[in-house]
CSV table of C-alpha atoms in Angstrom, one decimal:
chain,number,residue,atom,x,y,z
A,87,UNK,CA,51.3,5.4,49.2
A,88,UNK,CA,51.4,1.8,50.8
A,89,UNK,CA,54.2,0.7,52.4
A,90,UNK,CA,56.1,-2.3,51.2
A,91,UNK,CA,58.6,-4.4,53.0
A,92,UNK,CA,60.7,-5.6,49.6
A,93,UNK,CA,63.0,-9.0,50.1
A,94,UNK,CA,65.5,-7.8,47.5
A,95,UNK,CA,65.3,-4.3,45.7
A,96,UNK,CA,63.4,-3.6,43.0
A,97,UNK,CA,65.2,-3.7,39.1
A,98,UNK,CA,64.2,-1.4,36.8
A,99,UNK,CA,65.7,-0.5,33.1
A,100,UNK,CA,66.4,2.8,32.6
A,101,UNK,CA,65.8,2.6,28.9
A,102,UNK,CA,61.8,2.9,29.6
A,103,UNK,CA,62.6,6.0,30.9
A,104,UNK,CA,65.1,7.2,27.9
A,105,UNK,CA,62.8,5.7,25.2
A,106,UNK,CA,60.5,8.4,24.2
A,107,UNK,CA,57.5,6.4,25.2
A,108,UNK,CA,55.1,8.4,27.5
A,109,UNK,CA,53.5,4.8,29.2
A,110,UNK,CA,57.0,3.4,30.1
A,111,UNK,CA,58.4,6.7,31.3
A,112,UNK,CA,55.6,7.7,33.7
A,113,UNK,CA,55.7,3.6,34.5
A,114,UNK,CA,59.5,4.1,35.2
A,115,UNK,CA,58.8,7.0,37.4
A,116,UNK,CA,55.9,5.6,39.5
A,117,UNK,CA,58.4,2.2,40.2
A,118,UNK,CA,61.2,4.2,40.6
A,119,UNK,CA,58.9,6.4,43.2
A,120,UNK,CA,57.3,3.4,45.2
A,121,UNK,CA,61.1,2.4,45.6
A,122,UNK,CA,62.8,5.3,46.9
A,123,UNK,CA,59.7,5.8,49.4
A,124,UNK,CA,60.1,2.6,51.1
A,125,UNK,CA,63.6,1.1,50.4
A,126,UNK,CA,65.4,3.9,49.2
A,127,UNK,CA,67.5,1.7,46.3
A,128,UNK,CA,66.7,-0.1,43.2
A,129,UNK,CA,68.9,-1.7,40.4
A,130,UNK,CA,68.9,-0.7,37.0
A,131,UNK,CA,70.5,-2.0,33.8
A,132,UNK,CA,70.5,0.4,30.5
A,133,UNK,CA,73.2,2.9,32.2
A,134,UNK,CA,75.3,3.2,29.4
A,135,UNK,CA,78.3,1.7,31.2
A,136,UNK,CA,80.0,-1.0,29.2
A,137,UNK,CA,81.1,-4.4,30.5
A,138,UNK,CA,84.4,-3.4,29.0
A,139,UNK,CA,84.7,-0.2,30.5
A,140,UNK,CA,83.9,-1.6,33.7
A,141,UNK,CA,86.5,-4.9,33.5
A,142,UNK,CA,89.3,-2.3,32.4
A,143,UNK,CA,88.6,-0.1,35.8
A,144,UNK,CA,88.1,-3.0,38.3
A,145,UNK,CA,92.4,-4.5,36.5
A,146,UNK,CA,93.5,-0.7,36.7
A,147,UNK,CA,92.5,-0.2,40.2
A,148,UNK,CA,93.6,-3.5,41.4
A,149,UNK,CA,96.8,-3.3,40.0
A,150,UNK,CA,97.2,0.5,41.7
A,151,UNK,CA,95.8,-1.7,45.6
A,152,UNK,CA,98.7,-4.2,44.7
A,153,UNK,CA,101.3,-1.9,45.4
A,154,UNK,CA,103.1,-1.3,48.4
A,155,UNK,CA,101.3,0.7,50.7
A,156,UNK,CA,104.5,3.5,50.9
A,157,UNK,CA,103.8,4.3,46.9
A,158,UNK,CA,100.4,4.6,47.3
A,159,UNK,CA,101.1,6.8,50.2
A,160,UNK,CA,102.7,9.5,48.0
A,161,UNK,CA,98.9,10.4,46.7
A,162,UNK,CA,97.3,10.8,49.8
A,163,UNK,CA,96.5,14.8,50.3
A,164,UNK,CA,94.9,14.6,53.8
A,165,UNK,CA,94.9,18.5,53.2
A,166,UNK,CA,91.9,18.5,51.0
A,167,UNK,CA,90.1,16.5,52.8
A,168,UNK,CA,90.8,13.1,50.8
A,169,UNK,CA,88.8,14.8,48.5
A,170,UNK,CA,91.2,13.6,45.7
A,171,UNK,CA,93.8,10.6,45.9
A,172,UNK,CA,94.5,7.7,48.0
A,173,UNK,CA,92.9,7.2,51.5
A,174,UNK,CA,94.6,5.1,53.3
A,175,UNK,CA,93.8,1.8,55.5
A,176,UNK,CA,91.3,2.2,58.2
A,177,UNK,CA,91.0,6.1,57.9
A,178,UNK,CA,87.5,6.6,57.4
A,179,UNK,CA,84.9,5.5,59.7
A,180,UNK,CA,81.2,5.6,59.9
A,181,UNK,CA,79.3,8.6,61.7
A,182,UNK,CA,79.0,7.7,65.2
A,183,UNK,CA,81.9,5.6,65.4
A,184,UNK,CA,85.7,5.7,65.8
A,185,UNK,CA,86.8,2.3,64.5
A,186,UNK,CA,88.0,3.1,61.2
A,187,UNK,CA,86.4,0.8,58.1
A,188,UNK,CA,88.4,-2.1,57.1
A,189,UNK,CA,89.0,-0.4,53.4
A,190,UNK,CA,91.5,1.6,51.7
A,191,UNK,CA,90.2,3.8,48.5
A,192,UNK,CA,90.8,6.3,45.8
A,193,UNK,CA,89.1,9.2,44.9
A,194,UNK,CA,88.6,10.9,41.3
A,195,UNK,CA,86.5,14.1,40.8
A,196,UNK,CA,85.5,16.3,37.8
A,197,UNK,CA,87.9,16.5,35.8
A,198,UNK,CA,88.8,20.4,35.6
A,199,UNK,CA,90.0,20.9,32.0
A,200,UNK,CA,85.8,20.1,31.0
A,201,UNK,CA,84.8,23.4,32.9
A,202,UNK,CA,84.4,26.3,31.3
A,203,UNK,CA,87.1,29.3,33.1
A,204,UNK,CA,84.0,31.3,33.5
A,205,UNK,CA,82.3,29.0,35.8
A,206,UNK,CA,83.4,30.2,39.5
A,207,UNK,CA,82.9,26.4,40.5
A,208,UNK,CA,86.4,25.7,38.7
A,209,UNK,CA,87.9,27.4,41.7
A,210,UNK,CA,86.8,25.3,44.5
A,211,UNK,CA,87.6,21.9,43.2
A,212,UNK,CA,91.3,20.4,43.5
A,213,UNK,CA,93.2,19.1,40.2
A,214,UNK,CA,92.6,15.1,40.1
A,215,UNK,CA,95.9,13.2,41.7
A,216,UNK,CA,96.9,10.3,38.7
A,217,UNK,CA,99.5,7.9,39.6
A,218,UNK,CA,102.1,7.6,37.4
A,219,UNK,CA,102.1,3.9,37.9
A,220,UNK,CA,99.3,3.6,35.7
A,221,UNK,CA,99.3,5.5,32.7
A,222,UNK,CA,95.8,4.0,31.6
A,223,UNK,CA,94.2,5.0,34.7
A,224,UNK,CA,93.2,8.5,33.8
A,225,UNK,CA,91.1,7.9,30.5
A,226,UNK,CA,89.4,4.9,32.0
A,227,UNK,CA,88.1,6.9,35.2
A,228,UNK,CA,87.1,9.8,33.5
A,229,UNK,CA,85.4,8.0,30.9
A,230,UNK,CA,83.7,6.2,33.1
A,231,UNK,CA,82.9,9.4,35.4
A,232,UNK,CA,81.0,10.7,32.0
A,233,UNK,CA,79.2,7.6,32.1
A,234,UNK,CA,77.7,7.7,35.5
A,235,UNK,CA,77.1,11.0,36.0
A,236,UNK,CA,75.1,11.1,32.5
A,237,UNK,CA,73.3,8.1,34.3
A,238,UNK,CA,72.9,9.7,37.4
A,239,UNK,CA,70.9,13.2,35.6
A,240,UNK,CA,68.7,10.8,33.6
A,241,UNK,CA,67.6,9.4,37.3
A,242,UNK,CA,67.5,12.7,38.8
A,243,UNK,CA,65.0,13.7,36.0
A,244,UNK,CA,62.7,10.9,37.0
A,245,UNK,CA,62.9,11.8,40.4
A,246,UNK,CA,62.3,15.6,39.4
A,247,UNK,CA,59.1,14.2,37.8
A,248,UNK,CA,58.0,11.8,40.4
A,249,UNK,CA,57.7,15.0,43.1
A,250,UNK,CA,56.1,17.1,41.0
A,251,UNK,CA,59.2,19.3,39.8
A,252,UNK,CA,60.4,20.2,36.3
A,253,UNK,CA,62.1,17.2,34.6
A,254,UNK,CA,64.9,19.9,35.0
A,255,UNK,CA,64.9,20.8,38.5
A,256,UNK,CA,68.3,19.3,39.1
A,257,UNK,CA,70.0,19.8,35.9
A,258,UNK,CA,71.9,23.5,36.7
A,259,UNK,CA,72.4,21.9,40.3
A,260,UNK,CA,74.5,19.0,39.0
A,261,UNK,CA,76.3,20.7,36.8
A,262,UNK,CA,79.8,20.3,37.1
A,263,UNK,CA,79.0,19.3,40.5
A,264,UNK,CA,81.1,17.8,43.2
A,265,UNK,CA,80.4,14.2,42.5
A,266,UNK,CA,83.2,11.4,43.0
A,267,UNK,CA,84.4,8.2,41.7
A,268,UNK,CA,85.3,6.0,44.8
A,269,UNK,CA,87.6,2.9,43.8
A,270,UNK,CA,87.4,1.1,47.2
A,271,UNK,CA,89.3,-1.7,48.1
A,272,UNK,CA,88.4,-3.7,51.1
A,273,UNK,CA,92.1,-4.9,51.5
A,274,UNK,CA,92.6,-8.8,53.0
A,275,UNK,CA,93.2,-9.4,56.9
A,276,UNK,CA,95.5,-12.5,57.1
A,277,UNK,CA,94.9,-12.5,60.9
A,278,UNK,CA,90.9,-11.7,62.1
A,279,UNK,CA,91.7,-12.0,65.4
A,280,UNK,CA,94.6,-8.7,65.6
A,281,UNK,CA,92.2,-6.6,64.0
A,282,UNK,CA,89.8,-4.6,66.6
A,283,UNK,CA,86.1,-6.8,67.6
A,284,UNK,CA,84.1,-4.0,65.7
A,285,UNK,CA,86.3,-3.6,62.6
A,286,UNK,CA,83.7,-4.0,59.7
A,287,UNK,CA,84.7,-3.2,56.3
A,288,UNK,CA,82.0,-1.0,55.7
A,289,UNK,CA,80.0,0.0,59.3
A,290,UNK,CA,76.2,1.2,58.8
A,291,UNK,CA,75.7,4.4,57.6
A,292,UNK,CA,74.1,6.9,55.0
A,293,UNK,CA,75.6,8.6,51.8
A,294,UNK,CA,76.0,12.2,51.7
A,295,UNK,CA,75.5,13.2,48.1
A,296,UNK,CA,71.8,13.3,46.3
A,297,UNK,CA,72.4,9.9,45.1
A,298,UNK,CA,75.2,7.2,44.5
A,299,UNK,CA,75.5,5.2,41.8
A,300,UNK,CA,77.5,1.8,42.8
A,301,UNK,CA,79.0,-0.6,40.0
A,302,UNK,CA,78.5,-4.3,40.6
A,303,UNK,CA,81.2,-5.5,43.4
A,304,UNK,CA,83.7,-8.3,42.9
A,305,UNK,CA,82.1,-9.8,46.0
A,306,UNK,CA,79.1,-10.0,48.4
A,307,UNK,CA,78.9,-8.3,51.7
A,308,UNK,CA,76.7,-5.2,50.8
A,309,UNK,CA,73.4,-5.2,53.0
A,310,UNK,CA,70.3,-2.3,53.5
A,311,UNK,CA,68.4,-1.9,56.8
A,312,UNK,CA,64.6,-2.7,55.9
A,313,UNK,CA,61.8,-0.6,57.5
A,314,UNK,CA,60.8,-3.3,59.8
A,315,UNK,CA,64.8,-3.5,61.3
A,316,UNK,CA,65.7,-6.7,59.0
A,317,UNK,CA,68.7,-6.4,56.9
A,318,UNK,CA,68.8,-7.8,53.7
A,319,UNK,CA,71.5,-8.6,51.2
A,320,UNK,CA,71.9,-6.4,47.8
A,321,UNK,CA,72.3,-8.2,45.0
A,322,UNK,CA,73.1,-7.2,41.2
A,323,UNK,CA,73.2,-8.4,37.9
A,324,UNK,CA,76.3,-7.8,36.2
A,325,UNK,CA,74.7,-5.7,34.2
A,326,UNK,CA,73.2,-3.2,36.8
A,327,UNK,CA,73.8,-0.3,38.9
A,328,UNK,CA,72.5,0.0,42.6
A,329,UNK,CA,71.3,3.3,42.6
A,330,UNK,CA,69.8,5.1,46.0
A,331,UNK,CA,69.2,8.3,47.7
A,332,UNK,CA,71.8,9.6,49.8
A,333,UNK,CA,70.7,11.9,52.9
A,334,UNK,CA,71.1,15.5,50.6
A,335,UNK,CA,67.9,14.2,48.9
A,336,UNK,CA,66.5,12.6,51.7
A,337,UNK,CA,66.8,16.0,53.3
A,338,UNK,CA,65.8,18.2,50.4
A,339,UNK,CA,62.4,16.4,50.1
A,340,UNK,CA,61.7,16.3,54.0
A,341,UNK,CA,62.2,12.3,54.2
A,342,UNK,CA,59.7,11.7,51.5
A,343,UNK,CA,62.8,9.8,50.3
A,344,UNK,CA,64.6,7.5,52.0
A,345,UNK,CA,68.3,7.7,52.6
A,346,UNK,CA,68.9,3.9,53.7
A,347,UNK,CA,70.9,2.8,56.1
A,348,UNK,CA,73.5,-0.2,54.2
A,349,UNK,CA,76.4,-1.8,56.0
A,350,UNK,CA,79.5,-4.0,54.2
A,351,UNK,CA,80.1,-7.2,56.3
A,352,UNK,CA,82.6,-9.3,56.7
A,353,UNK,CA,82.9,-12.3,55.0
A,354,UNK,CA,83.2,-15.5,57.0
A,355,UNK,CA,86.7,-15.7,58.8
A,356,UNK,CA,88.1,-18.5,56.4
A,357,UNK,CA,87.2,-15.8,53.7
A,358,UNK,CA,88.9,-12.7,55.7
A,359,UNK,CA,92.3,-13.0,53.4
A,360,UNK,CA,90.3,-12.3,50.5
A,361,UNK,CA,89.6,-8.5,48.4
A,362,UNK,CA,86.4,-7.4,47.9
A,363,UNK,CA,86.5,-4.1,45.5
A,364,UNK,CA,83.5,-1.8,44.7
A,365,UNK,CA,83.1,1.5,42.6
A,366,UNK,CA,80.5,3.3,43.4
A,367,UNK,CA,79.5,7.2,42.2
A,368,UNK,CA,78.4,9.6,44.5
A,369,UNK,CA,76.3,11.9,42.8
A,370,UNK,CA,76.8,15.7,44.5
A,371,UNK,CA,75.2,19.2,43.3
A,372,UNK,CA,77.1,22.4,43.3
A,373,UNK,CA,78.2,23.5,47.1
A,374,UNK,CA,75.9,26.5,46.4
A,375,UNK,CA,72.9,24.3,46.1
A,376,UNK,CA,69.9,25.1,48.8
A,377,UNK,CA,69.1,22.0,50.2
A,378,UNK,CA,66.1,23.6,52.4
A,379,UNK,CA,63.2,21.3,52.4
A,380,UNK,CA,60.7,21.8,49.0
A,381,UNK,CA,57.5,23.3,50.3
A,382,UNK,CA,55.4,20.2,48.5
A,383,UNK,CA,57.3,18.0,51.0
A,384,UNK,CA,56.4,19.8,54.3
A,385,UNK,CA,52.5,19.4,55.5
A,386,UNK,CA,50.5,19.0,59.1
A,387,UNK,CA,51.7,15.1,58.8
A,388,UNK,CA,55.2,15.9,57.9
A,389,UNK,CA,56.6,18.5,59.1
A,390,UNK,CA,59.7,20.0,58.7
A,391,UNK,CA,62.6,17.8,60.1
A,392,UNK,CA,65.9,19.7,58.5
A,393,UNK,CA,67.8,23.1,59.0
A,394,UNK,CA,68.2,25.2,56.6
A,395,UNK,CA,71.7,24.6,54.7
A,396,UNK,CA,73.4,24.5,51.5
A,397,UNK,CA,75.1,21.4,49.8
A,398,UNK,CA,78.3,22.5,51.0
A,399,UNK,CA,78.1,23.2,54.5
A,400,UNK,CA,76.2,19.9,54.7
A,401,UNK,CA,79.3,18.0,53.1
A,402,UNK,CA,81.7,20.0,55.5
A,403,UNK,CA,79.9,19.1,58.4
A,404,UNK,CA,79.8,15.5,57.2
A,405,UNK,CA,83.5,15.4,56.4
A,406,UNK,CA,84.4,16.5,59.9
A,407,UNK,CA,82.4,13.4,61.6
A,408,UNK,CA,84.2,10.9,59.2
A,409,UNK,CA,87.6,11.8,60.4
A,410,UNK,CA,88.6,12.9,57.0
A,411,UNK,CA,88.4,16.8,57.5
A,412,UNK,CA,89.5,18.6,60.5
């Protein structure tokens, strides 16, 4: 497949893939494929997420950022890793780095009362943390966690396809996986110049999971790292999800797809007082999931580049270099 150096990511509309039509699904998976070979993100619209759903998520989670940082302090449970709760400022930071982010955030996983008792996975997740300061909160997150993660198997089925797999390669490994919802808030600095020379709000890095799913943000900044070493901005349409591979895929298919490095910069410093906020979805399997690379991916020209391991000793390991987990 030729390489291509795109200016902006490529939009696609997940409908073609939905409808039922054999032409526009294989056309979806082929685009889809090109993408996540050379840029490793596209946008699509046709998610299933409603403008409404989305505007009442972006006023709940602002009005939970608004308050003072000792309340939101009382649902931070750095004994689980973060894995649940409030984050506070500047506590995680990019791999490779020990300036922490310029971001505070909030973390909602799946919600336990949908898992059957017999599943053993019910056992290794934590209860989700609601604040009581928000009595809409709940419904709205986990309404809107049902929406992405339905979005996020329909792409997972195309990516299935486009390597050759069953369209349901991914389906008993997602579910009631270990995916979360991220609110982030990338909280105002009145004074650029007392906050550390490298501060970023969000430094370069990879995602973890098999693939995130990122709502449109109140605000520019997000950026990926191009083949050729150009960074170029992500942009949107109110109506679309960035979607792109995070390094569990990237490593399950040998680097056949790309886990792109993307950055959040700074805005300019008469801008620095200003909140940026951004929901994305990271996609995660099971923990028992073997992420050891698929034999179609591994050949003379490629071979293999990863250790064995499973989802969840990957995430551990990744925890641990964010400064989240000890």
């Amino acid at each position: 497949m030729s390489e291509i150096l795109y200016d902006e990511i490529p939009s696609l509309d997940l409908a073609d893939f939905t409808s039922g039509n054999p032409e526009r699904k294989q056309a979806f998976v082929e685009k889809l494929g090109q993408a996540y070979n050379n840029i490793g993100f596209v946008a699509i619209k046709s998610h299933g997420l409603s403008k409404d759903l989305q505007d009442n998520l972006y006023s709940s989670i602002k009005k939970f950022f608004s308050l003072p940082d000792e309340i939101k302090s009382k649902y931070e449970k750095p004994e689980i890793g973060y894995q649940r709760g409030y984050t506070g400022k500047g506590k995680e930071h990019a791999k490779g780095r020990n300036t922490g982010d310029l971001k505070e955030f909030y973390h909602v996983g799946q919600d336990l009362s949908s898992i059957p008792d017999k599943d053993p996975i019910k056992a290794e997740y934590p209860d989700n943390i609601w604040p009581s300061e928000l009595p809409e909160f709940e419904a709205i997150a986990l309404e809107t966690y049902k929406t992405l993660e339905q979005a996020g198997k329909n792409m997972l089925k195309a990516i299935a396809i486009y390597l050759g797999l069953e369209e349901t390669y991914f389906e008993d490994k997602v579910a009631h996986g270990n995916s979360i919802l991220r609110q982030i808030h990338y909280f105002p600095i009145e004074n650029p110049d007392e906050v550390p020379a490298d501060a970023v709000r969000a430094a370069e890095h990879g995602d973890i999971n098999l693939i995130t799913l990122l709502m449109g943000a109140s605000a520019d900044g997000l950026q990926v790292l191009r083949k050729d070493g150009k960074w170029i901005p992500i942009t949107a349409l109110p109506d679309q999800l960035v979607v792109n591979v995070g390094d569990m895929l990237e490593r399950l298919t040998n680097k056949k797809l790309k886990s792109t490095i993307h950055r959040v910069v700074n805005p300019p410093k008469e801008m620095m007082h200003t909140s940026r906020y951004s929901i994305p979805f990271f996609m995660h399997p099971r923990s028992d999931m073997d992420l050891t690379c698929l034999e179609s991916c591994v050949d003379e020209q490629h071979p293999k580049q990863f250790e064995d391991a499973t989802a969840g000793e990957f995430l551990d390991e990744r925890l641990r270099e964010l400064g989240l987990k000890k």
